[in-house]
């Protein structure tokens, strides 16, 4: 049975669908040959009108997906026809501020009046006036994850309790150019109520123009996040990602400009402790961001760029940064000594950004320890969610959930259905779904059932030996052999060709460093 047709009543794959027999029928039609008599056999696609009506009623006028732009808009961007009015204004301001302004000739009163009218600029929104962020101790966040943080995986995590989701990291220049592959990362499902887009940029004009075009074509975004912590060599050497940690003045200008052009959409930033282990600089950067930029939230990954994902995250340093933010907040409150500031005092969250911790969160114990002892507002979950997607359920329930092998297999099936719904049920869509499903399994196989552990809580850096599960299915799900992952995919996506091979992008089956953004 085609899962897309079963849900929607119609399959977009049409005759190319791998499960075409489930929505195809043979009918008798009058023969078109005048010399021949009777009827001839003909195949027709079947549309279940009742299911289709029900699906459309639930999907609403905008459908299941959001943040989709048309081919015409992409072509419009490709030909550089988008008027970056706000970006141009702020970039001109930066140029003027960096050098001496040219001396103007004296003008009369009437010309001065016209000049002032033309020079009027819309006042930018303060962080407190922008869209409210849904961040609290009760809202665990799913980190932006390259490759693995795709739409089907985010949908799965949303059903399991993820409150805020992020896109995979999108590069600014391809977004500005309207490249199809990059705009595909921005797509989200309507179930992702609080969805943000993470971008990477190395220069102010890239960041500003990407933020402006996102705000224009995706006005429902909950936030736009600047990734200033990406450790990938290609990004770092180009001057983006973690390289911005050593260029704090430029980063501050970029964030301030993004806030200016983004309208109601809040701007957030993700950073690391520093570029090297010996010289942590997050405290200095946080103080500067609070004083100079208009960010609504700061996410700190408790590792340096040099450290990548090896060794444990430094939550002690995250706690120190949290104490610094609390101190800066108190200083701002003490500085507000006028009656006009009473409203701001009653809403202290407007004074400083939200502070989010990131690194090694693998259970509800890790989560609430971070919130209660390190005093972060929330925690961003990355590899913990990849290995154990139901960690969000555990956080809400405040207890360990020993998922059976059948329950875990049901999540795999759900991922496959979401993948076919996203990429289609034709050969290309099935291949895409299978590849990303195997990427998903390359992480989930590392999960060791709670019922088999001798010591709690489990640590994400632990390397357990191979083990035999409580049944054959549990053993299969724990296999680190990619052939077994392909075998699991065949349960829901059909047989693969004999020459099919899968090499996990992140090599998590050997517990290597993960080149993800979380």
Coordinates of C-alpha atoms in Angstrom, one line a residue:
X1 CA 0.0 0.0 0.0
X2 CA 1.3 3.4 -1.0
X3 CA 1.6 5.4 2.3
X4 CA 1.2 8.7 0.5
X5 CA -2.1 7.6 -1.2
X6 CA -3.3 6.0 2.1
X7 CA -3.0 9.3 3.8
X8 CA -4.0 11.8 1.1
X9 CA -6.3 9.7 -1.2
X10 CA -4.1 10.7 -4.1
X11 CA -0.4 10.0 -4.9
X12 CA 1.7 12.7 -6.5
X13 CA 4.1 10.0 -7.8
X14 CA 1.4 8.9 -10.3
X15 CA 2.5 6.1 -12.6
X16 CA 6.1 6.4 -11.3
X17 CA 5.0 5.4 -7.8
X18 CA 6.8 2.3 -6.5
X19 CA 3.4 1.1 -5.0
X20 CA 1.4 1.9 -8.2
X21 CA -0.7 -1.3 -7.9
X22 CA -2.3 0.0 -4.7
X23 CA -3.9 3.0 -6.5
X24 CA -4.4 1.6 -10.0
X25 CA -7.3 -0.3 -11.5
X26 CA -8.2 -1.9 -14.8
X27 CA -11.4 -0.6 -16.4
X28 CA -13.3 -1.3 -19.6
X29 CA -13.6 1.6 -22.0
X30 CA -15.3 1.8 -25.4
X31 CA -12.9 1.0 -28.3
X32 CA -11.8 4.1 -30.3
X33 CA -11.4 1.9 -33.4
X34 CA -14.6 2.3 -35.4
X35 CA -14.1 -1.1 -37.1
X36 CA -13.7 -2.8 -33.8
X37 CA -16.7 -3.5 -31.5
X38 CA -17.0 -3.8 -27.8
X39 CA -14.6 -2.5 -25.1
X40 CA -10.9 -2.5 -24.5
X41 CA -8.9 -2.7 -21.2
X42 CA -7.3 0.4 -19.8
X43 CA -5.4 1.2 -16.6
X44 CA -6.4 4.2 -14.6
X45 CA -5.1 5.9 -11.4
X46 CA -7.5 5.7 -8.5
X47 CA -8.4 8.8 -6.4
X48 CA -10.1 8.3 -3.1
X49 CA -12.2 11.4 -3.0
X50 CA -13.3 11.0 0.6
X51 CA -9.7 10.7 1.9
X52 CA -8.7 13.6 -0.3
X53 CA -11.4 15.8 1.1
X54 CA -10.5 14.8 4.6
X55 CA -6.8 15.5 4.0
X56 CA -7.4 18.9 2.4
X57 CA -9.7 19.9 5.3
X58 CA -7.0 19.1 7.8
X59 CA -4.2 20.6 5.8
X60 CA -6.0 23.9 5.3
X61 CA -5.5 26.4 2.6
X62 CA -1.6 26.4 2.8
X63 CA -1.2 22.6 2.8
X64 CA 1.0 20.5 5.0
X65 CA 4.2 22.4 4.2
X66 CA 5.3 25.9 5.0
X67 CA 8.2 28.2 3.9
X68 CA 8.0 27.0 0.3
X69 CA 8.8 29.4 -2.4
X70 CA 7.8 29.1 -6.1
X71 CA 10.1 28.5 -9.0
X72 CA 9.3 32.1 -10.2
X73 CA 10.6 33.5 -6.9
X74 CA 13.8 31.4 -7.2
X75 CA 14.3 32.7 -10.7
X76 CA 13.7 36.2 -9.4
X77 CA 16.4 35.8 -6.8
X78 CA 18.8 34.2 -9.3
X79 CA 18.6 37.2 -11.6
X80 CA 19.3 39.5 -8.6
X81 CA 16.0 41.4 -8.9
X82 CA 15.1 41.4 -5.2
X83 CA 15.4 44.9 -3.8
X84 CA 17.5 44.6 -0.6
X85 CA 16.3 48.0 0.6
X86 CA 16.9 47.4 4.4
X87 CA 20.2 45.6 3.8
X88 CA 21.5 48.4 1.6
X89 CA 20.6 51.0 4.2
X90 CA 22.4 49.2 7.0
X91 CA 25.4 48.3 4.9
X92 CA 25.7 52.0 3.9
X93 CA 25.6 52.9 7.6
X94 CA 28.4 50.5 8.2
X95 CA 30.4 52.0 5.3
X96 CA 29.8 55.5 6.6
X97 CA 30.7 54.5 10.2
X98 CA 34.0 52.9 9.1
X99 CA 35.3 56.0 7.2
X100 CA 35.0 59.7 7.1
X101 CA 31.8 61.1 5.6
X102 CA 32.3 63.3 2.5
X103 CA 31.7 67.0 3.1
X104 CA 28.4 68.2 1.6
X105 CA 27.8 71.5 -0.1
X106 CA 25.6 74.1 1.8
X107 CA 21.9 73.8 0.8
X108 CA 18.9 76.1 1.4
X109 CA 16.0 75.4 3.7
X110 CA 13.7 73.9 1.1
X111 CA 16.3 71.5 -0.3
X112 CA 17.1 70.5 3.3
X113 CA 13.5 69.6 4.0
X114 CA 13.3 67.5 0.9
X115 CA 16.5 65.8 1.8
X116 CA 15.3 65.0 5.3
X117 CA 12.1 63.5 3.9
X118 CA 14.0 61.3 1.5
X119 CA 16.4 60.2 4.3
X120 CA 13.7 59.0 6.6
X121 CA 14.3 55.4 7.6
X122 CA 11.9 53.0 9.3
X123 CA 12.8 52.6 13.0
X124 CA 14.1 49.0 13.7
X125 CA 12.2 46.9 16.2
X126 CA 13.8 46.3 19.6
X127 CA 14.3 42.6 20.6
X128 CA 11.4 43.1 23.1
X129 CA 9.1 44.2 20.3
X130 CA 9.8 41.2 18.1
X131 CA 8.0 37.9 18.0
X132 CA 8.1 36.1 21.3
X133 CA 10.4 33.1 21.5
X134 CA 9.0 30.0 23.1
X135 CA 11.9 29.1 25.3
X136 CA 11.7 27.9 28.9
X137 CA 12.7 25.0 31.1
X138 CA 9.7 23.1 29.7
X139 CA 10.6 23.5 26.1
X140 CA 13.5 21.3 25.0
X141 CA 14.9 22.3 21.7
X142 CA 16.0 20.1 18.7
X143 CA 19.4 21.3 17.4
X144 CA 20.1 22.1 13.7
X145 CA 21.8 19.1 12.4
X146 CA 23.5 18.8 9.0
X147 CA 22.0 15.9 6.9
X148 CA 20.3 14.2 9.8
X149 CA 18.2 17.1 10.8
X150 CA 15.9 16.8 7.8
X151 CA 12.2 17.4 7.7
X152 CA 11.1 13.8 8.3
X153 CA 13.3 13.6 11.4
X154 CA 12.1 16.9 12.7
X155 CA 8.5 15.8 12.2
X156 CA 9.2 12.6 14.2
X157 CA 10.8 14.6 17.0
X158 CA 7.9 17.0 17.1
X159 CA 5.5 14.1 17.6
X160 CA 7.7 13.0 20.5
X161 CA 7.8 16.3 22.3
X162 CA 10.4 18.6 20.7
X163 CA 9.1 22.2 21.3
X164 CA 11.3 24.1 18.9
X165 CA 13.0 22.9 15.8
X166 CA 15.7 24.3 13.5
X167 CA 16.5 23.8 9.8
X168 CA 19.7 22.3 8.7
X169 CA 22.4 25.0 8.4
X170 CA 21.8 26.9 5.2
X171 CA 24.6 28.9 3.5
X172 CA 23.7 32.5 2.9
X173 CA 25.0 33.0 -0.7
X174 CA 23.0 30.1 -2.2
X175 CA 19.9 31.4 -0.4
X176 CA 20.5 34.9 -1.9
X177 CA 20.9 33.3 -5.3
X178 CA 17.7 31.3 -5.0
X179 CA 19.3 27.9 -5.3
X180 CA 16.8 25.1 -5.1
X181 CA 18.9 22.8 -2.9
X182 CA 19.4 25.5 -0.2
X183 CA 15.8 26.7 -0.1
X184 CA 14.7 23.0 0.3
X185 CA 16.4 23.2 3.8
X186 CA 14.0 26.0 4.8
X187 CA 10.9 23.9 4.2
X188 CA 9.0 22.9 7.3
X189 CA 5.9 20.9 8.2
X190 CA 3.0 22.7 9.8
X191 CA 3.4 20.5 12.9
X192 CA 6.6 22.4 13.5
X193 CA 4.8 25.3 15.2
X194 CA 8.0 26.9 16.5
X195 CA 10.5 26.6 13.6
X196 CA 13.7 28.5 13.0
X197 CA 16.2 28.7 10.2
X198 CA 19.9 28.6 10.9
X199 CA 22.3 30.3 8.4
X200 CA 26.0 30.6 8.0
X201 CA 27.7 33.7 6.6
X202 CA 31.3 35.1 6.6
X203 CA 30.6 38.7 5.7
X204 CA 28.0 41.2 6.9
X205 CA 26.3 41.7 3.4
X206 CA 25.8 37.9 3.2
X207 CA 24.1 37.7 6.6
X208 CA 21.9 40.8 6.1
X209 CA 20.7 39.9 2.6
X210 CA 20.0 36.3 3.6
X211 CA 18.1 37.4 6.7
X212 CA 16.1 40.0 4.7
X213 CA 15.1 37.5 2.0
X214 CA 14.1 34.9 4.6
X215 CA 12.0 37.5 6.5
X216 CA 10.3 38.5 3.2
X217 CA 9.4 35.1 1.8
X218 CA 9.1 33.2 5.1
X219 CA 7.3 35.6 7.5
X220 CA 6.1 32.8 9.8
X221 CA 9.6 31.9 11.0
X222 CA 9.9 31.8 14.7
X223 CA 13.6 32.9 14.6
X224 CA 16.7 33.2 12.4
X225 CA 19.8 31.7 13.9
X226 CA 23.4 32.7 13.0
X227 CA 25.8 29.8 13.3
X228 CA 29.0 31.1 14.8
X229 CA 30.2 27.8 16.1
X230 CA 30.4 25.5 13.1
X231 CA 33.7 23.6 13.3
X232 CA 33.7 22.2 9.8
X233 CA 37.0 23.0 8.1
X234 CA 35.5 24.2 4.8
X235 CA 33.3 26.7 6.6
X236 CA 35.9 27.8 9.1
X237 CA 38.7 28.4 6.6
X238 CA 36.3 30.6 4.5
X239 CA 35.8 32.9 7.5
X240 CA 32.4 31.6 8.6
X241 CA 31.2 29.4 11.5
X242 CA 33.6 29.3 14.4
X243 CA 36.0 31.7 12.7
X244 CA 33.6 34.5 13.7
X245 CA 34.5 33.9 17.4
X246 CA 37.8 35.6 16.8
X247 CA 36.1 38.5 14.9
X248 CA 33.7 39.7 17.5
X249 CA 33.3 43.2 16.1
X250 CA 32.3 41.9 12.8
X251 CA 29.9 39.3 14.3
X252 CA 28.3 42.0 16.4
X253 CA 27.7 44.2 13.3
X254 CA 26.3 41.2 11.5
X255 CA 23.8 40.4 14.2
X256 CA 22.8 44.0 14.7
X257 CA 22.2 44.3 10.9
X258 CA 20.2 41.0 10.8
X259 CA 18.0 42.3 13.6
X260 CA 17.4 45.5 11.6
X261 CA 16.3 43.7 8.4
X262 CA 14.4 40.8 9.9
X263 CA 11.3 42.8 11.0
X264 CA 9.3 40.9 13.7
X265 CA 11.5 37.8 13.4
X266 CA 14.0 37.5 16.4
X267 CA 17.7 36.9 15.7
X268 CA 19.6 34.4 17.7
X269 CA 23.2 33.2 17.7
X270 CA 25.0 29.9 18.4
X271 CA 28.6 30.0 19.6
X272 CA 31.3 27.8 21.2
X273 CA 33.6 28.3 24.1
X274 CA 36.3 29.5 21.7
X275 CA 38.4 28.3 18.8
X276 CA 41.1 26.6 21.0
X277 CA 40.9 24.8 24.3
X278 CA 43.5 27.1 26.0
X279 CA 41.7 30.4 25.2
X280 CA 38.0 30.4 25.9
X281 CA 36.4 33.6 24.9
X282 CA 32.7 33.0 25.2
X283 CA 32.4 35.3 28.3
X284 CA 33.9 38.2 26.5
X285 CA 31.8 37.6 23.5
X286 CA 28.5 37.2 25.5
X287 CA 29.2 40.5 27.2
X288 CA 29.8 42.2 23.9
X289 CA 26.7 40.7 22.2
X290 CA 24.5 41.8 25.1
X291 CA 25.9 45.4 25.0
X292 CA 26.1 45.8 21.2
X293 CA 23.9 43.4 19.3
X294 CA 20.1 42.9 19.4
X295 CA 20.1 39.1 19.7
X296 CA 17.1 37.5 21.4
X297 CA 18.9 34.3 22.5
X298 CA 22.5 33.0 22.8
X299 CA 23.2 29.3 22.5
X300 CA 26.6 28.1 23.9
X301 CA 28.0 24.7 23.0
X302 CA 30.3 23.7 25.8
X303 CA 33.2 22.7 23.5
X304 CA 35.9 24.6 21.5
X305 CA 36.2 24.4 17.8
X306 CA 39.5 22.5 18.3
X307 CA 37.7 20.0 20.6
X308 CA 34.9 19.4 18.1
X309 CA 32.9 16.6 19.6
X310 CA 35.6 14.8 21.5
X311 CA 35.6 14.7 25.3
X312 CA 32.7 15.9 27.4
X313 CA 31.1 19.3 27.1
X314 CA 32.2 21.8 29.7
X315 CA 29.0 22.6 31.6
X316 CA 31.0 24.2 34.3
X317 CA 32.0 26.9 31.9
X318 CA 28.4 27.2 30.6
X319 CA 27.3 27.8 34.3
X320 CA 29.9 30.6 34.6
X321 CA 28.5 32.2 31.5
X322 CA 25.0 31.9 32.9
X323 CA 26.2 33.7 36.1
X324 CA 27.7 36.4 33.9
X325 CA 24.4 37.0 32.1
X326 CA 22.6 37.1 35.5
X327 CA 25.0 39.8 36.7
X328 CA 24.6 41.8 33.5
X329 CA 20.8 41.6 33.9
X330 CA 21.1 42.9 37.5
X331 CA 23.3 45.8 36.2
X332 CA 20.7 46.7 33.6
X333 CA 17.9 46.6 36.2
X334 CA 19.8 48.9 38.5
X335 CA 20.5 51.3 35.7
X336 CA 16.8 51.7 35.0
X337 CA 15.9 54.4 37.5
X338 CA 13.1 56.3 35.7
X339 CA 9.3 55.6 36.0
X340 CA 9.2 55.1 32.2
X341 CA 11.2 51.9 32.8
X342 CA 8.7 50.3 35.2
X343 CA 7.2 48.2 32.4
X344 CA 10.6 46.9 31.4
X345 CA 11.3 46.0 35.0
X346 CA 8.1 44.0 35.2
X347 CA 9.3 42.0 32.2
X348 CA 13.0 41.2 33.0
X349 CA 13.4 38.8 30.0
X350 CA 13.5 41.9 27.8
X351 CA 16.7 43.0 29.4
X352 CA 19.0 40.2 28.4
X353 CA 18.8 37.4 25.8
X354 CA 17.7 33.9 26.6
X355 CA 20.6 31.6 27.4
X356 CA 20.6 28.1 26.0
X357 CA 23.1 25.3 26.8
X358 CA 24.2 22.7 24.4
X359 CA 26.4 19.5 24.7
X360 CA 26.0 15.9 25.7
X361 CA 22.4 16.0 26.9
X362 CA 21.2 12.4 26.7
X363 CA 18.5 12.0 29.3
X364 CA 16.0 13.9 31.4
X365 CA 18.5 13.9 34.3
X366 CA 21.1 15.7 32.1
X367 CA 18.5 18.2 31.0
X368 CA 17.2 19.2 34.4
X369 CA 20.7 19.2 35.9
X370 CA 21.6 21.8 33.3
X371 CA 18.5 23.9 34.0
X372 CA 18.6 23.7 37.7
X373 CA 22.4 23.7 38.4
X374 CA 23.8 25.6 35.4
X375 CA 20.8 28.0 35.3
X376 CA 20.2 27.9 31.5
X377 CA 16.8 28.7 30.2
X378 CA 16.7 25.6 28.1
X379 CA 18.9 23.0 26.4
X380 CA 19.6 22.3 22.8
X381 CA 19.7 18.5 22.1
X382 CA 21.7 17.2 19.1
X383 CA 23.3 13.7 19.2
X384 CA 21.2 12.8 22.2
X385 CA 18.1 13.2 20.0
X386 CA 19.6 11.4 17.1
X387 CA 20.4 8.3 19.2
X388 CA 17.3 8.5 21.2
X389 CA 14.5 10.6 19.6
X390 CA 12.1 9.9 22.5
X391 CA 14.5 11.8 24.9
X392 CA 11.9 14.7 24.5
X393 CA 9.2 12.4 26.0
X394 CA 11.5 11.5 28.8
X395 CA 12.1 15.2 29.6
X396 CA 8.4 15.9 29.7
X397 CA 7.7 12.7 31.8
X398 CA 10.8 13.2 34.0
X399 CA 11.6 9.5 33.9
X400 CA 13.4 7.0 31.7
X401 CA 11.3 5.2 29.1
X402 CA 12.4 1.7 28.2
X403 CA 11.1 1.6 24.6
X404 CA 10.6 -1.9 23.3
X405 CA 12.1 -3.0 20.0
X406 CA 8.7 -2.9 18.4
X407 CA 8.1 0.7 19.6
X408 CA 11.5 1.7 18.1
X409 CA 10.7 -0.1 14.9
X410 CA 7.4 1.8 14.7
X411 CA 9.5 5.1 14.8
X412 CA 11.5 3.8 11.9
X413 CA 8.3 3.1 10.0
X414 CA 7.0 6.6 10.8
X415 CA 10.3 8.1 9.6
X416 CA 9.9 6.2 6.3
X417 CA 6.3 7.4 5.9
X418 CA 7.3 11.0 6.6
X419 CA 10.2 10.6 4.1
X420 CA 7.9 9.4 1.3
X421 CA 5.5 12.2 2.1
X422 CA 8.4 14.7 1.8
X423 CA 10.4 13.4 -1.2
X424 CA 7.8 11.4 -3.0
X425 CA 7.0 7.7 -3.6
X426 CA 8.7 7.4 -7.1
X427 CA 12.1 5.9 -7.5
X428 CA 14.0 9.1 -6.6
X429 CA 11.9 9.8 -3.6
X430 CA 12.3 6.2 -2.3
X431 CA 16.1 6.3 -2.8
X432 CA 16.2 9.7 -0.9
X433 CA 14.1 8.3 1.9
X434 CA 16.2 5.1 2.1
X435 CA 19.5 7.1 2.3
X436 CA 18.3 9.4 5.0
X437 CA 16.7 6.5 6.9
X438 CA 20.0 4.7 6.9
X439 CA 21.7 7.9 8.2
X440 CA 19.1 7.9 11.0
X441 CA 19.8 4.3 11.8
X442 CA 23.5 5.0 11.9
X443 CA 22.8 6.9 15.1
X444 CA 19.9 5.0 16.7
X445 CA 21.9 1.7 16.7
X446 CA 24.1 3.2 19.4
X447 CA 21.2 3.2 21.8
X448 CA 21.5 0.7 24.7
X449 CA 18.1 -0.1 26.2
X450 CA 17.7 1.2 29.8
X451 CA 16.7 -2.3 30.9
X452 CA 20.2 -3.6 30.0
X453 CA 22.1 -0.9 31.8
X454 CA 23.8 -1.4 35.2
X455 CA 24.5 2.3 35.9
X456 CA 22.3 5.4 35.2
X457 CA 22.3 7.9 33.8
X458 CA 23.9 6.8 30.5
X459 CA 26.6 9.0 29.0
X460 CA 26.6 10.0 25.4
X461 CA 30.4 9.4 25.1
X462 CA 30.2 5.8 26.4
X463 CA 31.2 3.2 23.9
X464 CA 29.4 0.0 24.9
X465 CA 30.5 -3.3 23.6
X466 CA 28.4 -5.3 21.2
X467 CA 25.5 -6.9 23.0
X468 CA 22.6 -9.3 22.4
X469 CA 19.2 -7.7 22.9
X470 CA 16.2 -9.1 24.7
X471 CA 14.9 -10.4 21.3
X472 CA 16.2 -10.7 17.8
X473 CA 14.7 -7.4 16.7
X474 CA 16.4 -5.5 19.4
X475 CA 19.7 -7.1 18.4
X476 CA 19.1 -6.2 14.8
X477 CA 18.4 -2.5 15.8
X478 CA 21.7 -2.5 17.7
X479 CA 23.8 -3.7 14.7
X480 CA 26.6 -1.4 13.5
X481 CA 26.7 -3.1 10.1
X482 CA 25.2 -0.9 7.3
X483 CA 23.8 -4.0 5.6
X484 CA 21.5 -4.5 8.6
X485 CA 20.4 -0.9 8.3
X486 CA 19.6 -1.5 4.6
X487 CA 17.7 -4.7 5.6
X488 CA 15.6 -2.7 8.1
X489 CA 14.8 -0.1 5.4
X490 CA 13.6 -2.9 3.1
X491 CA 10.9 -3.7 5.6
X492 CA 9.2 -0.4 4.6
X493 CA 10.7 0.7 1.3
X494 CA 11.0 -2.6 -0.6
X495 CA 14.1 -4.4 -2.0
X496 CA 17.2 -2.5 -3.1
X497 CA 19.4 -3.3 -6.0
X498 CA 22.3 -5.7 -5.4
X499 CA 24.9 -3.0 -6.1
X500 CA 23.4 -0.6 -3.5
X501 CA 25.9 0.4 -0.8
X502 CA 25.6 2.9 2.0
X503 CA 28.4 4.9 3.6
X504 CA 27.2 7.0 6.6
X505 CA 28.2 10.6 6.2
X506 CA 29.0 11.1 9.8
X507 CA 30.6 7.7 10.4
X508 CA 28.8 7.4 13.7
X509 CA 29.0 3.6 13.6
X510 CA 32.7 3.9 14.6
X511 CA 31.9 6.7 17.1
X512 CA 34.0 9.2 15.1
X513 CA 33.5 13.0 15.5
X514 CA 30.2 14.1 14.1
X515 CA 30.4 17.0 11.6
X516 CA 26.9 18.2 12.5
X517 CA 25.8 21.6 13.6
X518 CA 24.5 20.7 17.0

